[in-house]
Coordinates of C-alpha atoms in Angstrom, one line a residue:
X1 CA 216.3 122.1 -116.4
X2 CA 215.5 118.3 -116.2
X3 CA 212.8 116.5 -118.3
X4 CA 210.3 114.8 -116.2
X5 CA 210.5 111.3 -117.4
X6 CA 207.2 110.0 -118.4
X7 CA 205.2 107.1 -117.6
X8 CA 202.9 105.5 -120.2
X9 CA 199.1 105.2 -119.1
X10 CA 198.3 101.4 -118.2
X11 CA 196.0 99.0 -120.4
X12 CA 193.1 99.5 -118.0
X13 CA 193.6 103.3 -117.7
X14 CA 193.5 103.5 -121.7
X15 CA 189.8 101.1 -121.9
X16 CA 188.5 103.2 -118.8
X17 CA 188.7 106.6 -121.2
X18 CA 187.6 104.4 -123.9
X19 CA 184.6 103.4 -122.1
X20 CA 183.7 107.2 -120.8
X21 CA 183.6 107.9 -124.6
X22 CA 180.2 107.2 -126.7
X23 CA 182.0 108.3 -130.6
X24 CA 184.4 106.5 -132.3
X25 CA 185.7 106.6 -136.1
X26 CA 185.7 102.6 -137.1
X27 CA 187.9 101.7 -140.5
X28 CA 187.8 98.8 -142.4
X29 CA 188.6 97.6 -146.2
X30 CA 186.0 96.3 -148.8
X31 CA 186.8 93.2 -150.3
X32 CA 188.5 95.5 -153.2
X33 CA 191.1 97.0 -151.2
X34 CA 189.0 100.3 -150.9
X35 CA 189.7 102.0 -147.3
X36 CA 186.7 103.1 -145.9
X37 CA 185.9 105.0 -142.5
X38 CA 183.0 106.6 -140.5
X39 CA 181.8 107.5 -137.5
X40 CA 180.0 105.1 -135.1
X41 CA 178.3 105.1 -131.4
X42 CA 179.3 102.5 -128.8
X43 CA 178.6 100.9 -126.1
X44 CA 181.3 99.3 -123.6
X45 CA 180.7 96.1 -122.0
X46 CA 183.7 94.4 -120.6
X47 CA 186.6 94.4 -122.6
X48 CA 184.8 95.0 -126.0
X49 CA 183.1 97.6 -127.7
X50 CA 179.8 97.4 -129.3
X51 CA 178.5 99.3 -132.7
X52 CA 174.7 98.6 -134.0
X53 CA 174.9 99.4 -138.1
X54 CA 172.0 98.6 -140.3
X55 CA 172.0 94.6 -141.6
X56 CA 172.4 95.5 -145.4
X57 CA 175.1 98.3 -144.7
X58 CA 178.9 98.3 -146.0
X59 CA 180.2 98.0 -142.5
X60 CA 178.4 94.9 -142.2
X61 CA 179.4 93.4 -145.3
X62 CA 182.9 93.8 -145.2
X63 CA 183.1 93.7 -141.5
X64 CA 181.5 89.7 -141.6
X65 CA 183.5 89.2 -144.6
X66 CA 187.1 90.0 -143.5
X67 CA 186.6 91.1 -139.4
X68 CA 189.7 93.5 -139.3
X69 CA 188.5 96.9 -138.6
X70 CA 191.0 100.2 -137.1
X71 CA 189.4 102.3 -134.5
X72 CA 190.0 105.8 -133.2
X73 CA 188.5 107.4 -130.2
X74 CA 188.6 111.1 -129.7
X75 CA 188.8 111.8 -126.1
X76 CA 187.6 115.2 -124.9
X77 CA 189.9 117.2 -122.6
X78 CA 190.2 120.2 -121.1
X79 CA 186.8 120.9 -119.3
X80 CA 186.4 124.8 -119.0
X81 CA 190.0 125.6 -120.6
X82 CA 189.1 124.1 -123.9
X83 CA 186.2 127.2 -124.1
X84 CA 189.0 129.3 -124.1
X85 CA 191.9 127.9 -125.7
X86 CA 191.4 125.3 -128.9
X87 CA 192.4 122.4 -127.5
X88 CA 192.7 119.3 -129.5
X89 CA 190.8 116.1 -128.0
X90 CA 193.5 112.7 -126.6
X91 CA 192.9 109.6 -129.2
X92 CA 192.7 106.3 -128.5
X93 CA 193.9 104.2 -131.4
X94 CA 193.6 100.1 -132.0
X95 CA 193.2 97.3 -134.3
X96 CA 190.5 95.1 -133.9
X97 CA 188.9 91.8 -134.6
X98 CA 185.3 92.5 -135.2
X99 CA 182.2 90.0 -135.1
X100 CA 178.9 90.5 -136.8
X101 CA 176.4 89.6 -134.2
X102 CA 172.3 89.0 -134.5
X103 CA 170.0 92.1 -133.6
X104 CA 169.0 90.2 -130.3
X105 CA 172.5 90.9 -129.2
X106 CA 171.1 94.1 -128.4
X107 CA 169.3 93.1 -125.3
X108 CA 172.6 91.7 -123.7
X109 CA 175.0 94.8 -124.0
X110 CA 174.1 97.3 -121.2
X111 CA 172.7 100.6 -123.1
X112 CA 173.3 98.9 -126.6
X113 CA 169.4 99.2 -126.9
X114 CA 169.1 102.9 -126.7
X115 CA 171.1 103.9 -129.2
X116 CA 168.9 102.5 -132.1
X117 CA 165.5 103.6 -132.4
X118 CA 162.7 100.9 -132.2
X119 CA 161.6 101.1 -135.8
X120 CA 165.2 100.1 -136.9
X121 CA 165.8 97.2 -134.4
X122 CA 164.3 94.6 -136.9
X123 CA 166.8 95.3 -139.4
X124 CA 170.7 95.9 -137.9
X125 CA 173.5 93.6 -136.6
X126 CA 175.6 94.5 -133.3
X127 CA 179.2 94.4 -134.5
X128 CA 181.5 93.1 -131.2
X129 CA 184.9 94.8 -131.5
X130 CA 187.5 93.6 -129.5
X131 CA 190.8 95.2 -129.7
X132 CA 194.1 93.4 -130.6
X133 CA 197.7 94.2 -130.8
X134 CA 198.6 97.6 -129.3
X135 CA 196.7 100.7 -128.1
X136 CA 198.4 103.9 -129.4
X137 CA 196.9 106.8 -127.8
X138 CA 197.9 110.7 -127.7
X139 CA 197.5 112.8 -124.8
X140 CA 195.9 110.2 -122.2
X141 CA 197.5 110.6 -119.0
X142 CA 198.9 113.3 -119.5
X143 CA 198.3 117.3 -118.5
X144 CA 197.3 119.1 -121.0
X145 CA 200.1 121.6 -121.4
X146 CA 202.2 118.4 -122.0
X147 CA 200.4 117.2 -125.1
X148 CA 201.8 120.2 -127.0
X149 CA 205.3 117.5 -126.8
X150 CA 204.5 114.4 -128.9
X151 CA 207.2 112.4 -126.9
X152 CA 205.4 113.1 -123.5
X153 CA 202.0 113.1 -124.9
X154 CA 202.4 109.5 -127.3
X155 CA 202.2 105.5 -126.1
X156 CA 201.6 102.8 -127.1
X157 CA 200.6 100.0 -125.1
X158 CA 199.6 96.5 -125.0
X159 CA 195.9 95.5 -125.4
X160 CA 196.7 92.0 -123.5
X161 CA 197.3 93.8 -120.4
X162 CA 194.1 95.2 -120.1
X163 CA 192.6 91.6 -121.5
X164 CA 194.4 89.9 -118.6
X165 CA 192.4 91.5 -115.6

């Protein structure tokens, strides 16, 4: 029986999935070493990803203060099969360099606006994430009965590519 050699999804391919996605898990460190990690909505614009978190908030704190975050994006699979059978969603990992940004940045992302209700516009930031290094992703690309074999279902590739287009 021969093994199907595999090809690893592209830059762009990786961002597109990215950008089809709304929820993400964003990580970053408090000036103590401390790790700390939670879930965020985005917006897509280009080749960066967009968070609104409240002004006075850890994330915007630490974020301003060091800019290195991690971000994981769950990527739902499966359509009608993943009613029946439990099937895990592809990720989309990366490091990033992220930029505390003034509320007003709001207006300049496409649907950036919508996902912070009016009464808390006056007091967030817009963090500006753009990726760096490598994306590492599982199960992108790939059919879904392949991502039950990590070597078929794993890359990693270089955010650059998809920076270059």
């Amino acid at each position: 029986m021969s093994v199907e050699k595999r090809h690893a999804p592209t830059a762009t391919t990786i961002w597109n999935a990215v950008a089809r996605s709304s929820f993400a898990v964003l990580s970053h460190v408090t000036p103590s070493g401390a790790p700390r990690s939670s879930g965020v909505v985005y917006a897509v614009s280009g080749d960066r990803m967009y968070v609104v978190v409240a002004e006075d908030s850890w994330k915007a704190r630490h974020i301003r203060d060091e800019g290195l975050v991690a971000v994981t994006v769950p990527v739902r699979r499966g359509g009608l099969l993943s009613l029946l059978a439990p099937i895990p969603p592809a990720t989309v990992s990366f490091p990033a360099v992220a930029t505390v940004r003034p509320a007003a940045t709001l207006d300049e992302v496409p649907g950036l606006a919508g996902l912070v209700p009016p009464e808390r516009r006056s007091a967030c930031v817009v963090l500006e994430v753009r990726p760096s290094g490598h994306y590492v992703t599982y199960g992108i690309g790939v059919p879904l009965l392949r991502m039950r074999d990590p070597a078929q279902a794993r890359a990693r590739v270089p955010v650059y590519a998809q920076q270059a287009r």
